[in-house]
């Protein structure tokens, strides 16, 4: 079976926004809209049906400089992400994000990078290769 391959340039990822810029470069080039900074949106993208993924086809993500991405999307970036979700008038589930922030501050919980890896792992047709 033919596999589509996409190369994530991990050295370009220094923030969460940079991650989505890279994902849009790879997967949304032929679309007239772009994916926002959304974990749910990223998950939807991996399900296929829009962008470069047609459906449950086999995909190989070659993630260059993954250690750089992992560090960039680590504790500090995740803390900032959670704090933004807790801003006044935020429409997000405050209790959920307070719990996640507390876990992170206590040395546990997932980083944004960990969450991305979990989302990718939920798609058996997608395999990550590091380079």
Coordinates of C-alpha atoms in Angstrom, one line a residue:
X1 CA 0.0 0.0 0.0
X2 CA 1.3 3.4 -1.0
X3 CA 1.9 5.8 2.0
X4 CA 1.8 9.5 1.9
X5 CA 4.7 11.1 3.6
X6 CA 4.9 14.5 5.2
X7 CA 8.0 16.1 6.6
X8 CA 7.6 18.2 9.7
X9 CA 10.5 20.6 10.1
X10 CA 10.7 20.5 13.9
X11 CA 13.3 23.3 14.0
X12 CA 10.6 25.7 12.7
X13 CA 8.5 25.0 15.8
X14 CA 9.3 27.3 18.7
X15 CA 5.7 28.0 19.9
X16 CA 2.3 26.4 19.7
X17 CA 1.4 28.9 16.9
X18 CA 4.5 27.8 15.0
X19 CA 3.3 24.1 15.2
X20 CA 0.0 25.1 13.5
X21 CA 1.9 27.2 10.9
X22 CA 3.9 24.1 10.1
X23 CA 0.9 21.8 10.0
X24 CA -1.0 24.3 7.7
X25 CA 2.1 24.4 5.4
X26 CA 2.0 20.6 5.1
X27 CA -1.6 19.7 5.2
X28 CA -3.6 22.8 4.1
X29 CA -1.7 24.1 1.2
X30 CA -4.5 23.4 -1.3
X31 CA -7.2 24.9 0.9
X32 CA -8.5 28.4 1.0
X33 CA -8.7 28.3 4.8
X34 CA -6.2 27.4 7.5
X35 CA -6.5 25.3 10.7
X36 CA -6.5 27.4 13.8
X37 CA -4.6 26.7 17.0
X38 CA -6.9 23.9 18.1
X39 CA -6.2 20.4 19.4
X40 CA -9.6 19.4 18.3
X41 CA -9.0 20.8 14.8
X42 CA -5.7 19.0 14.6
X43 CA -7.4 15.7 15.5
X44 CA -10.1 16.4 12.9
X45 CA -7.4 17.0 10.3
X46 CA -5.8 13.7 11.0
X47 CA -9.2 11.9 10.5
X48 CA -9.0 13.2 6.9
X49 CA -11.6 14.5 4.5
X50 CA -10.0 17.9 4.0
X51 CA -6.6 19.1 3.4
X52 CA -3.9 16.7 2.3
X53 CA -5.4 13.6 4.1
X54 CA -8.3 12.0 2.1
X55 CA -9.4 9.6 4.9
X56 CA -8.0 6.6 6.6
X57 CA -5.0 6.3 4.2
X58 CA -1.6 5.3 5.4
X59 CA 0.4 8.4 6.4
X60 CA 4.1 8.7 7.5
X61 CA 5.0 11.8 9.4
X62 CA 8.8 12.3 9.3
X63 CA 9.4 14.6 12.2
X64 CA 12.8 16.3 11.8
X65 CA 14.4 17.8 15.0
X66 CA 11.7 16.3 17.1
X67 CA 13.7 17.0 20.3
X68 CA 13.6 20.7 19.4
X69 CA 9.8 20.5 19.0
X70 CA 9.4 18.6 22.2
X71 CA 11.3 21.2 24.2
X72 CA 9.5 24.1 22.5
X73 CA 6.1 22.6 23.3
X74 CA 7.1 21.5 26.8
X75 CA 6.2 22.7 30.2
X76 CA 6.6 26.5 29.6
X77 CA 4.5 26.5 26.4
X78 CA 1.9 24.3 28.0
X79 CA 1.7 26.5 31.1
X80 CA 1.1 29.6 28.9
X81 CA -1.5 27.7 26.9
X82 CA -3.4 26.8 30.1
X83 CA -3.1 30.3 31.5
X84 CA -4.6 31.7 28.3
X85 CA -7.5 29.4 28.7
X86 CA -8.1 30.8 32.2
X87 CA -8.2 34.5 31.2
X88 CA -11.2 36.5 32.3
X89 CA -14.2 36.0 30.0
X90 CA -12.6 32.8 28.6
X91 CA -15.3 30.5 27.1
X92 CA -13.3 27.4 28.1
X93 CA -14.0 25.0 31.0
X94 CA -12.2 26.9 33.8
X95 CA -12.2 24.0 36.2
X96 CA -10.7 21.6 33.7
X97 CA -7.9 24.0 32.8
X98 CA -7.2 24.9 36.5
X99 CA -6.8 21.2 37.2
X100 CA -4.5 20.7 34.2
X101 CA -2.4 23.7 35.2
X102 CA -2.1 22.5 38.8
X103 CA -1.0 19.0 37.6
X104 CA 1.6 20.7 35.3
X105 CA 2.9 22.9 38.1
X106 CA 3.2 20.0 40.4
X107 CA 5.5 18.2 37.9
X108 CA 2.9 15.9 36.4
X109 CA 0.4 16.1 33.6
X110 CA 1.0 16.2 29.9
X111 CA 2.8 18.9 27.9
X112 CA 1.4 20.2 24.7
X113 CA 3.8 18.0 22.9
X114 CA 2.6 14.9 24.8
X115 CA -1.0 15.8 23.9
X116 CA -0.1 16.0 20.2
X117 CA 1.6 12.6 20.4
X118 CA -1.5 11.1 22.1
X119 CA -3.7 12.6 19.3
X120 CA -1.4 11.2 16.6
X121 CA -1.3 7.8 18.3
X122 CA -5.1 7.6 18.2
X123 CA -4.9 7.4 14.4
X124 CA -3.6 3.9 13.6
X125 CA -3.1 4.8 10.0
X126 CA -0.5 7.5 10.9
X127 CA 3.1 6.6 11.9
X128 CA 5.8 8.9 13.1
X129 CA 9.4 8.5 12.0
X130 CA 12.0 10.7 13.5
X131 CA 14.9 12.1 11.4

